[in-house]
XYZ file of C-alpha atoms in Angstrom:
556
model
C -2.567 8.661 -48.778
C -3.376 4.869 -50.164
C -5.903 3.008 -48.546
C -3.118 0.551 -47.485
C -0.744 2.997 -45.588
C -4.006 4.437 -43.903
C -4.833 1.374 -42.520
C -1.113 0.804 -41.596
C -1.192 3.742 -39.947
C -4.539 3.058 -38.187
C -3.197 -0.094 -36.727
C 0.210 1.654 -35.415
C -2.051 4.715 -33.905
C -1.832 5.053 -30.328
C -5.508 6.087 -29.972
C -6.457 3.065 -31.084
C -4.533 0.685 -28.695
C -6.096 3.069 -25.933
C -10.054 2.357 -27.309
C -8.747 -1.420 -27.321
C -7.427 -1.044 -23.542
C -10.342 0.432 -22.596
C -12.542 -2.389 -23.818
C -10.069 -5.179 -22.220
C -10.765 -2.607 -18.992
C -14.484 -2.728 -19.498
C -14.605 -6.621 -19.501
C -11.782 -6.685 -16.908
C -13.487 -5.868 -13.499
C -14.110 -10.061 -12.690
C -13.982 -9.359 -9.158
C -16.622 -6.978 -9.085
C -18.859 -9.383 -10.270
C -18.457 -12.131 -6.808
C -21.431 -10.334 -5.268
C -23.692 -11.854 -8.546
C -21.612 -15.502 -8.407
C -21.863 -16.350 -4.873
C -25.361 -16.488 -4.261
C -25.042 -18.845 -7.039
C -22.787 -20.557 -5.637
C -24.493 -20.794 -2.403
C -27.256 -22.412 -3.752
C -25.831 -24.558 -5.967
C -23.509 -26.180 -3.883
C -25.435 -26.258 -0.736
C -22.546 -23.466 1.026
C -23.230 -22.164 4.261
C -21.913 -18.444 4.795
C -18.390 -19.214 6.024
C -17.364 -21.672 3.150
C -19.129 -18.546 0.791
C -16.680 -16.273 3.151
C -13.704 -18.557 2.107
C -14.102 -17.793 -1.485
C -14.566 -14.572 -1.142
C -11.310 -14.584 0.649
C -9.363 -16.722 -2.183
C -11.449 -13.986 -5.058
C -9.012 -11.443 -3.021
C -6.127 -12.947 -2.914
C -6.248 -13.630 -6.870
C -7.340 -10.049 -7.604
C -4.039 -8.708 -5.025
C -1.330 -10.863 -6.237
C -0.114 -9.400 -9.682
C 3.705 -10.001 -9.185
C 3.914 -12.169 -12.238
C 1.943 -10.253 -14.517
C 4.001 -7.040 -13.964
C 7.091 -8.883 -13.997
C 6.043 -10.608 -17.009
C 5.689 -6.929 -19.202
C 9.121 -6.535 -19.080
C 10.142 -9.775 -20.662
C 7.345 -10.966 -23.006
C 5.320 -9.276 -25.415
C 1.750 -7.353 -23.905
C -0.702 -9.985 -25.776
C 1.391 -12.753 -24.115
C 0.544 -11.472 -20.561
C -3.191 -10.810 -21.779
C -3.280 -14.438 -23.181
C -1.846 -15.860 -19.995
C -4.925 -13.927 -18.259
C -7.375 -15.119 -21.047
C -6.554 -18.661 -20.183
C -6.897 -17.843 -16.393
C -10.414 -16.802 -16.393
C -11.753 -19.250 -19.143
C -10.299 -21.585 -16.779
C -11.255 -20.914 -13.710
C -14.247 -19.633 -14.147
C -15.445 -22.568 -16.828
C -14.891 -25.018 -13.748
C -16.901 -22.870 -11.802
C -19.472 -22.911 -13.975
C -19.329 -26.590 -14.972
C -19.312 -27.409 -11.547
C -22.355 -25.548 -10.690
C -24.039 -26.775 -13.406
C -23.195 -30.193 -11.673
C -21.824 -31.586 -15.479
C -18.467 -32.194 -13.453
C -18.403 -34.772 -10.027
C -18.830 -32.536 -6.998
C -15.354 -30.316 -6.092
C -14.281 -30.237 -2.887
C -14.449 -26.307 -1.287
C -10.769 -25.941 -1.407
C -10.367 -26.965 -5.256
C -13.106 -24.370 -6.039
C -11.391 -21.765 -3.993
C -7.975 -22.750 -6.258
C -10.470 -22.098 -9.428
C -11.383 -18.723 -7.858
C -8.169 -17.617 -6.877
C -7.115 -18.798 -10.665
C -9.989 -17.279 -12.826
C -9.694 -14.197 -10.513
C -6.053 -13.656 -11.264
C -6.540 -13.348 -14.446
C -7.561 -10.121 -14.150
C -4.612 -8.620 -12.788
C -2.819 -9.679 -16.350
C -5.617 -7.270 -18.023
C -5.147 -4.756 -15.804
C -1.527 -4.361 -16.374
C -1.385 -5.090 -19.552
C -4.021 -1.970 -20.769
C -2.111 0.026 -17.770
C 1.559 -0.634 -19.103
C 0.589 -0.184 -22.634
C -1.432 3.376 -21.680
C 1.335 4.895 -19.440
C 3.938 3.885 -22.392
C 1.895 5.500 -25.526
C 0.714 8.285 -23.199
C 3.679 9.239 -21.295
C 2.938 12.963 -21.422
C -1.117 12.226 -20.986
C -0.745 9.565 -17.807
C -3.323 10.906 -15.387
C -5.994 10.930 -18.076
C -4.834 7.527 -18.968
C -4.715 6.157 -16.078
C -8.234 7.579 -14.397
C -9.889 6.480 -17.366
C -8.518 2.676 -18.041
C -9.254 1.985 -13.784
C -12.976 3.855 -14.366
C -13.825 1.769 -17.352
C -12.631 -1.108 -15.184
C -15.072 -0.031 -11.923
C -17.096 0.079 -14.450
C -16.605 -3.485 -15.674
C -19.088 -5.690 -13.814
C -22.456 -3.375 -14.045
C -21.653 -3.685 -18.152
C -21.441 -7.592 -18.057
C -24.137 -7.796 -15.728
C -26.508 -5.472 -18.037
C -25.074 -7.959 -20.806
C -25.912 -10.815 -19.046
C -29.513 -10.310 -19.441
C -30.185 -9.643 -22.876
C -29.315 -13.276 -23.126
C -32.604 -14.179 -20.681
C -31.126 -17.593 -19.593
C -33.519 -20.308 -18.261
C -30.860 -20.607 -15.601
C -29.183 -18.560 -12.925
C -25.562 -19.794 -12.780
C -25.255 -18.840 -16.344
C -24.025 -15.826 -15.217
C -21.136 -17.191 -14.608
C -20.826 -18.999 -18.186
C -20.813 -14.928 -18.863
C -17.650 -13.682 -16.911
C -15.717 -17.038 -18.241
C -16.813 -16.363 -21.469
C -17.461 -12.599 -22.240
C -13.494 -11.486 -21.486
C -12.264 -14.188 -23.328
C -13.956 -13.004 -26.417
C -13.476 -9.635 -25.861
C -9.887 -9.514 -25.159
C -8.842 -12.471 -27.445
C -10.303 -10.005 -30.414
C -8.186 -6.906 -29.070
C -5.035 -8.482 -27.407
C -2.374 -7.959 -30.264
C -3.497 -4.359 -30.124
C -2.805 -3.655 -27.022
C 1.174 -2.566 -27.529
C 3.095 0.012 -27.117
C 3.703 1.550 -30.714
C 6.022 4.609 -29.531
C 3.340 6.918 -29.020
C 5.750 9.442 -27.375
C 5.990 10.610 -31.067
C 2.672 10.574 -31.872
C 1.749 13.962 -29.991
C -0.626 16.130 -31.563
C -2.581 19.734 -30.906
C -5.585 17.901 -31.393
C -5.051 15.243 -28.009
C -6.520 17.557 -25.967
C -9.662 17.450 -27.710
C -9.707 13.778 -28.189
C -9.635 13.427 -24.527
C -12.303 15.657 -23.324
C -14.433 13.432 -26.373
C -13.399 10.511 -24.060
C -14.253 12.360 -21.240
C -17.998 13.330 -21.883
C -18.523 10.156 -23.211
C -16.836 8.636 -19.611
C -20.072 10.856 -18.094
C -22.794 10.029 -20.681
C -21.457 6.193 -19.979
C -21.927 6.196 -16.307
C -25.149 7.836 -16.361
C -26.869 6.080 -19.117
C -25.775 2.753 -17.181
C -27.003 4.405 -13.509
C -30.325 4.919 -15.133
C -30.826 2.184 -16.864
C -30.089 -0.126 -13.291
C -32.514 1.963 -11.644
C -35.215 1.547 -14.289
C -34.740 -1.600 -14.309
C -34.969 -1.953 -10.475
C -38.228 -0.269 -10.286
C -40.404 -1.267 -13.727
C -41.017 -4.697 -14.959
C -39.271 -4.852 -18.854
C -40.145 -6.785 -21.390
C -37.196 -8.566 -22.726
C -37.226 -6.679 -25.908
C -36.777 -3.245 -24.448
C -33.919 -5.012 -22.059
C -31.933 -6.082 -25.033
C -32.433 -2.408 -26.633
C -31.128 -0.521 -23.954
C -28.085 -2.773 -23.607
C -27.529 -2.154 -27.083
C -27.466 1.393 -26.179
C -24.315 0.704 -23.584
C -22.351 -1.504 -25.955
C -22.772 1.419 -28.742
C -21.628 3.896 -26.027
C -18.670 1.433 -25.140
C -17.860 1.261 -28.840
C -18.014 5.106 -29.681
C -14.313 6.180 -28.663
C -13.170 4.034 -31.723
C -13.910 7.173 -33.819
C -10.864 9.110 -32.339
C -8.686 7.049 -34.579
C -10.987 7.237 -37.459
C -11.566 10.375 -37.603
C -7.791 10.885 -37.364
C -6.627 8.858 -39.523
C -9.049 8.663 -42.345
C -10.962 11.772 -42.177
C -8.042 14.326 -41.018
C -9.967 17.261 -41.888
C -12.656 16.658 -39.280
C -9.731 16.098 -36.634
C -7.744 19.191 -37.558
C -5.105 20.483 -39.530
C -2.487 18.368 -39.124
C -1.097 15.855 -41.622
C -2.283 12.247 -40.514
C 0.504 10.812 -42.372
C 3.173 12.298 -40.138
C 2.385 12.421 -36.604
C 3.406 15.853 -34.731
C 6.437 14.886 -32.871
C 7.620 16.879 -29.556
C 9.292 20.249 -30.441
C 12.707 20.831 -30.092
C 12.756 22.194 -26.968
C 10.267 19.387 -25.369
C 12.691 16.551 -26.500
C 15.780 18.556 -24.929
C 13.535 18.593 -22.119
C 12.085 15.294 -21.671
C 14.175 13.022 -23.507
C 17.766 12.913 -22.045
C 20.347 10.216 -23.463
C 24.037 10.428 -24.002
C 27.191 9.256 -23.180
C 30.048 10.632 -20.648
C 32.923 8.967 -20.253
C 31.115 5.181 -20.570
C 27.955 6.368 -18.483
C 24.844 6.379 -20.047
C 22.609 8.651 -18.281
C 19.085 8.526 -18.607
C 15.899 10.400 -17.571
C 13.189 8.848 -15.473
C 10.976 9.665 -18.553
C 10.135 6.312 -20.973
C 11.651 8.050 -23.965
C 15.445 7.653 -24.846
C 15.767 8.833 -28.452
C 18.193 11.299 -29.340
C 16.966 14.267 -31.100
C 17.404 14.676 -34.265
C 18.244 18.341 -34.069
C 21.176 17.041 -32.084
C 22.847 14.857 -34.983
C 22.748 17.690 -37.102
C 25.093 19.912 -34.771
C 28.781 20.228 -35.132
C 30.801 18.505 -32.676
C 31.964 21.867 -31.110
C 27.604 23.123 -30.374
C 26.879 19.116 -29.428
C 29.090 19.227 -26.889
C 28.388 22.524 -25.824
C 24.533 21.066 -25.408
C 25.705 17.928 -23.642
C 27.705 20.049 -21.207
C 24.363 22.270 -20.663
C 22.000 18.756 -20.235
C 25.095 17.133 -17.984
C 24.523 20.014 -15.604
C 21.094 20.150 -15.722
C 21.386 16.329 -15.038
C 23.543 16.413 -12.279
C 21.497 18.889 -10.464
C 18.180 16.882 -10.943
C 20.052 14.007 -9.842
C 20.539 15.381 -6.360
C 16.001 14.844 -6.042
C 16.090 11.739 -7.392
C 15.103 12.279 -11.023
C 17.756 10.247 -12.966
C 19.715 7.193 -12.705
C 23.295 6.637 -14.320
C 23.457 2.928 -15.691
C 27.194 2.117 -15.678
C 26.486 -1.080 -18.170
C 27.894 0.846 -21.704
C 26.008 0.778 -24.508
C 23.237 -0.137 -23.212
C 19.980 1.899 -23.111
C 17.190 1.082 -20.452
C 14.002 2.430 -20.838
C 13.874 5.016 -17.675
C 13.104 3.468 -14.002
C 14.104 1.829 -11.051
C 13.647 -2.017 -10.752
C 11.443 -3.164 -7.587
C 13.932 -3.975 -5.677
C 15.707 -1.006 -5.743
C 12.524 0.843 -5.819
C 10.838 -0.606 -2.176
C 14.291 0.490 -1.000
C 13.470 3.981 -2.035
C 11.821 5.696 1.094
C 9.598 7.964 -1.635
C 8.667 4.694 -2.788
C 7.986 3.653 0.665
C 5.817 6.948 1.516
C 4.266 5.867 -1.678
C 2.846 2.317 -0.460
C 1.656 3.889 2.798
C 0.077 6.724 0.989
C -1.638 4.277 -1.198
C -2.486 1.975 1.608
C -4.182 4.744 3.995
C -5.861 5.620 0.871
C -7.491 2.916 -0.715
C -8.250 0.364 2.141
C -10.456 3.013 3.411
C -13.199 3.585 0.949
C -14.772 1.955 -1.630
C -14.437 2.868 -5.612
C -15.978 5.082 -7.748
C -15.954 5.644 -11.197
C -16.303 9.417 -11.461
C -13.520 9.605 -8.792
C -11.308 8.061 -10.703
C -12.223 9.751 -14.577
C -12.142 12.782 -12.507
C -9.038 12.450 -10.319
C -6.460 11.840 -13.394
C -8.196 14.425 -15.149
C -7.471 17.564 -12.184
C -4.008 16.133 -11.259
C -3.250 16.352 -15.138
C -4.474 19.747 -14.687
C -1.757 20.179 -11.823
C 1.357 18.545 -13.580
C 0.944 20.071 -17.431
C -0.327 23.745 -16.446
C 1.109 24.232 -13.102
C 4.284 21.611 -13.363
C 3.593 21.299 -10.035
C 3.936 17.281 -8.363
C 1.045 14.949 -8.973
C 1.249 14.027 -5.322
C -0.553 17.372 -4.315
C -3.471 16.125 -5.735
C -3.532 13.310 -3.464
C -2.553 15.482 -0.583
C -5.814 17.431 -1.770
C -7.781 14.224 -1.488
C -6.561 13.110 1.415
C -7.594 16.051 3.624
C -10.807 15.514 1.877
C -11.301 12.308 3.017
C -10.031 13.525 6.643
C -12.783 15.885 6.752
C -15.519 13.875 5.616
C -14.761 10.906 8.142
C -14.281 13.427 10.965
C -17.876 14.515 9.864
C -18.647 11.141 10.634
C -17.016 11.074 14.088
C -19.171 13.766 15.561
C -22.273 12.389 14.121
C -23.476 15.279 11.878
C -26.853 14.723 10.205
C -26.542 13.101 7.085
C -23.201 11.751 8.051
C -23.525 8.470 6.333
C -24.590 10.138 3.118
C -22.023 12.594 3.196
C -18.937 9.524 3.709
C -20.545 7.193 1.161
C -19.942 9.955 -1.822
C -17.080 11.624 -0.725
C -15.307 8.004 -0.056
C -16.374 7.069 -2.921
C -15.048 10.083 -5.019
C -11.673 9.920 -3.220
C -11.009 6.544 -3.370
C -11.782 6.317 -7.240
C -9.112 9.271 -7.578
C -6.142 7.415 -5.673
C -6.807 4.614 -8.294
C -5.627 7.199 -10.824
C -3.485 9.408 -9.080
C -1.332 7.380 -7.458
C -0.115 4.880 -10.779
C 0.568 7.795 -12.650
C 2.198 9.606 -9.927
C 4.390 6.337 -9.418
C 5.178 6.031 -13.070
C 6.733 9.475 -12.953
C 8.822 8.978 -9.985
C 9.651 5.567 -10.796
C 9.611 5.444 -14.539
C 8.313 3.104 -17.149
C 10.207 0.142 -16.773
C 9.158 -2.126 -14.046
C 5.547 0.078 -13.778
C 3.826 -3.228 -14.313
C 5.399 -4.556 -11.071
C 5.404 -1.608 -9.362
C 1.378 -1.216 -10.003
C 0.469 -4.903 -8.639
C 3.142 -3.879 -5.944
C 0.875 -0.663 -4.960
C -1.786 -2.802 -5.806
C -1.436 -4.296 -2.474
C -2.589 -1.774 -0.386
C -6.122 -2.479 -1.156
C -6.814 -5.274 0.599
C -3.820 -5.072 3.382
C -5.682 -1.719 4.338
C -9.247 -3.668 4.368
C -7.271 -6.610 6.196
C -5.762 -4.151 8.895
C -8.475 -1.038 9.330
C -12.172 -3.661 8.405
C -10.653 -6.755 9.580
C -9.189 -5.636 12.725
C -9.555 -1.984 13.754
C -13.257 -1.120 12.580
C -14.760 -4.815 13.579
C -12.920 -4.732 16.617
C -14.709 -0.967 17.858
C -18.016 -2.219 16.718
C -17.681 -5.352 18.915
C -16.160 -3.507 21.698
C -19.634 -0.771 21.391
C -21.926 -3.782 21.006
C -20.921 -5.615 24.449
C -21.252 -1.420 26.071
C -24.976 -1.926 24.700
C -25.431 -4.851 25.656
C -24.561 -4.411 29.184
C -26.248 -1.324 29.490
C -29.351 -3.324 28.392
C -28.982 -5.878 30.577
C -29.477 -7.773 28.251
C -27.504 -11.341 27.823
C -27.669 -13.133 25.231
C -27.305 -16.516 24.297
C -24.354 -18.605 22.356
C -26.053 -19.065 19.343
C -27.570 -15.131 19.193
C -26.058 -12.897 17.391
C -25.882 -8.691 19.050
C -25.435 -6.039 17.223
C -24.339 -2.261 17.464
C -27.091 0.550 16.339
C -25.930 4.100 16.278
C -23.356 6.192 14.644
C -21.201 5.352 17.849
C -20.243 2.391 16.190
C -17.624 3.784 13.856
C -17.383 6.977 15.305
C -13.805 5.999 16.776
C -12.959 4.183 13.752
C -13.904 7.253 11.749
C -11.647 9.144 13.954
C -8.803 7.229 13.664
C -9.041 6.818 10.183
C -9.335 10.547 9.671
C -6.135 11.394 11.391
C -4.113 8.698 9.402
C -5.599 10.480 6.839
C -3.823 13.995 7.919
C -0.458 11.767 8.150
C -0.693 10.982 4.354
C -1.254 14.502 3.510
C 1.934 15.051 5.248
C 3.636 12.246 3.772
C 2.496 13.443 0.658
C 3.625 17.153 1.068
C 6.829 15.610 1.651
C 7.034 13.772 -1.788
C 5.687 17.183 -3.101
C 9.094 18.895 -1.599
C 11.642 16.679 -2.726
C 10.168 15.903 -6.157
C 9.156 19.547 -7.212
C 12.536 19.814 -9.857
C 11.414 16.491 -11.201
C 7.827 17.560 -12.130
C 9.636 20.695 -13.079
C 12.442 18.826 -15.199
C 9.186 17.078 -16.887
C 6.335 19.463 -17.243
C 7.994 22.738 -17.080
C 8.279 23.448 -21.048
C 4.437 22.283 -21.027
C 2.989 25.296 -18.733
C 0.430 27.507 -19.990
């Protein structure tokens, strides 16, 4: 092959718009990185704790509200919605900086909260943008996808934090100069290759490979970056050895960029198979997965992104091709009974598979969905292995088993119940035991339930439907921090205080000491915890002859 149609095919390879998403993800996580601004902040600005709290609440409400952005993915271009986010955080964040800096006149605390809110939504438009683009070039590959795009993002802030000091600035609120500055690079370099380049035909034996590469270097990652924050927490380092060992994590970041080199320009290495001519789906797959035709004006279409017809199918005489449509119509009609295909009565027109939102939140799967999701992730805190790890067992369930993703969080959830009911009773180590085990689960809703609501709900409006799930994060901190948990601890401070006699005065603050403090909250929590695993066995029922419909052909 010519050097030129090698590097055309390099920049139509779908492995390479996933290395690109996951570097928009790994610059992405801006709202991790509040804990490192505020303080700045604070100082700067002469903030007391409550105006620092009212940021914090406006950094929330920009990182929640992603209605736009996944509205906007089904209208414009991806590197138009990654641009729009681009200009967000430059932005926002730039006046945040400038005005710490004190080169602009003084802000008022509700103009910087606008510049929060701003330079904090941006993020939601990188989010979706990798996600969308992932789920569409992987649709066969979504768990993976999915777990690894939201760990590189969890991942996100530690990575410009360790970047932040190889620079050694004289000041401290130049760490902010770094999350305006550092995505906009990043992601202005990689945005038009973030795009969905129809990677449904670009399946081939060696993928499976390619992702466990991704996957040990997803390990090595996280535990060169653990060690290096501890090391750094406990020995002094000269500035020198700093900047090497962040060298180290950008060449780790880098290193998934040889899956499409190696496959494209070095085939050999990669396998067998002809780089040229990606491996399409077999005949039977396509038959399987990738439904179109037309009955009498409807055009009836699978929840799946693909609509091609197969070629095999064009070939036929008109006597077997309708003897094959009759076969798929019937196949069709009795998948349609769970939910697994729509008719679209518009002729001629072909939709790439899914519900819109509005018909979707009407759905009451999709409603079991949101209260899965909420129950799930306003409850713990995220984790990066939880969520490399979760898409990478509930792949495990869909493509050898072609059994529902949703088990998997059913399998999580009753985790999660047992760990906070080991909480409730006080067992030794309790707090240990709930900080990794929260963690772990929490990281693996992140990936289970997108992809799980990107097979149920198709491609089309996922972008929506993601910032729409999105949501659950902080309504569930609002509802079970905000109200229940804070609520118990106040209620089990004033029962020690009285039993100490002790009375404080208005300005003094009491506090609770003891496990009993959450206990109740624990226990609560752990028995919503056994309603989403029966929610989610539910969802498991009526969606098994979709997952079968989908992943049947792709059973060991």
């Amino acid at each position: 092959m010519k050097f030129r149609d090698q590097m055309r095919t390099f920049f139509h390879n779908r492995w390479l718009v996933f290395v690109a998403s996951m570097w928009v993800q790994s610059c992405s996580g801006i709202g991790y990185m509040f804990g490192s601004i505020s303080p700045v902040i604070k100082k700067s600005m002469g903030y007391n704790q409550r105006q620092i709290a009212m940021l914090g609440v406006a950094k929330d409400v920009g990182d929640a509200i992603g209605f736009v952005a996944g509205s906007l993915c089904e209208i414009a271009p991806i590197w138009v919605v990654l641009f729009i986010g681009v200009a967000q955080n430059f932005v926002g964040y730039g006046l945040v900086w400038l005005s710490t800096k004190h080169t602009l006149p003084e802000m008022p605390l509700w103009v910087l909260c606008v510049c929060i809110f701003v330079g904090t939504n941006g993020e939601t438009y990188f989010n979706t943008g990798a996600l969308v683009s992932g789920v569409q070039n992987f649709p066969k590959n979504r768990g993976p996808v999915v777990g690894i795009l939201k760990g590189f993002a969890g991942l996100s802030g530690a990575i410009l934090t360790q970047v932040y000091t190889i620079f050694n600035f004289p000041d401290q609120s130049s760490v902010i100069f770094i999350v305006a500055v550092g995505p906009t690079i990043v992601i202005s370099s990689v945005m038009f290759l973030v795009r969905p380049v129809g990677g449904h035909r670009q399946i081939r034996q060696s993928d499976s490979s390619s992702f466990l590469f991704l996957y040990g270097v997803c390990l090595v990652l996280a535990a060169y970056l653990l060690g290096v924050l501890i090391v750094q927490d406990l020995v002094d380092l000269n500035q020198t050895t700093v900047t090497w060992l962040t060298v180290g994590l950008l060449i780790l970041v880098l290193l998934p960029i040889g899956i499409p080199v190696l496959l494209v320009f070095f085939p050999s290495s990669s396998g067998p198979e002809n780089p040229s001519t990606e491996t399409l789906l077999n005949g039977d797959d396509r038959e399987k997965n990738t439904v179109v035709y037309e009955r009498g004006g409807d055009e009836v279409i699978m929840s799946e992104m693909e609509d091609e017809k197969s070629s095999e199918v064009d070939l036929l005489s008109a006597l077997e091709r309708q003897k094959r449509i009759s076969h798929l119509h019937a196949k069709l009609v009795q998948a349609a009974a769970d939910g697994a295909v729509r008719v679209n009565r518009k002729k001629g027109t072909a939709e790439r598979g899914g519900f819109h939102v509005k018909s979707g939140v009407g759905e009451g799967r999709f409603l079991a969905h949101v209260f899965l999701a909420r129950v799930g992730l306003g409850i713990g805190i995220w984790n990066f292995l939880g969520r490399v790890g979760g898409g990478y067992f509930s792949e495990i369930i869909v493509r050898k088993y072609a059994y529902p993703r949703p088990v998997a969080m059913a399998g999580v959830q009753v985790v999660m119940a047992g760990s906070l009911l080991y909480y409730a009773v006080a067992a030794p180590g309790a707090i240990y035991v709930v900080s990794m085990v929260m963690g772990l689960c929490y990281g693996a809703h992140w990936a289970i339930v997108p992809s799980a609501a990107s097979e149920l709900f198709g491609l089309k409006s996922f972008g929506a439907l993601y910032n729409f799930l999105a949501l659950a994060s902080p309504t569930g901190s609002l509802i079970f921090s905000g109200v229940i948990a804070s609520g118990i601890y106040d209620y089990e401070a004033n029962k020690q205080n009285l039993m100490k006699h002790n009375v404080f005065g208005d300005k003094e603050e009491f506090a609770c000491y003891g496990t009993v403090c959450y206990s109740i909250t624990c226990g609560i929590l752990s028995a919503l915890c056994l309603i989403a695993v029966f929610l989610s066995m539910v969802v498991v029922h009526r969606t098994k002859r979709v997952y079968a419909q989908l992943y049947g052909n792709s059973r060991a």
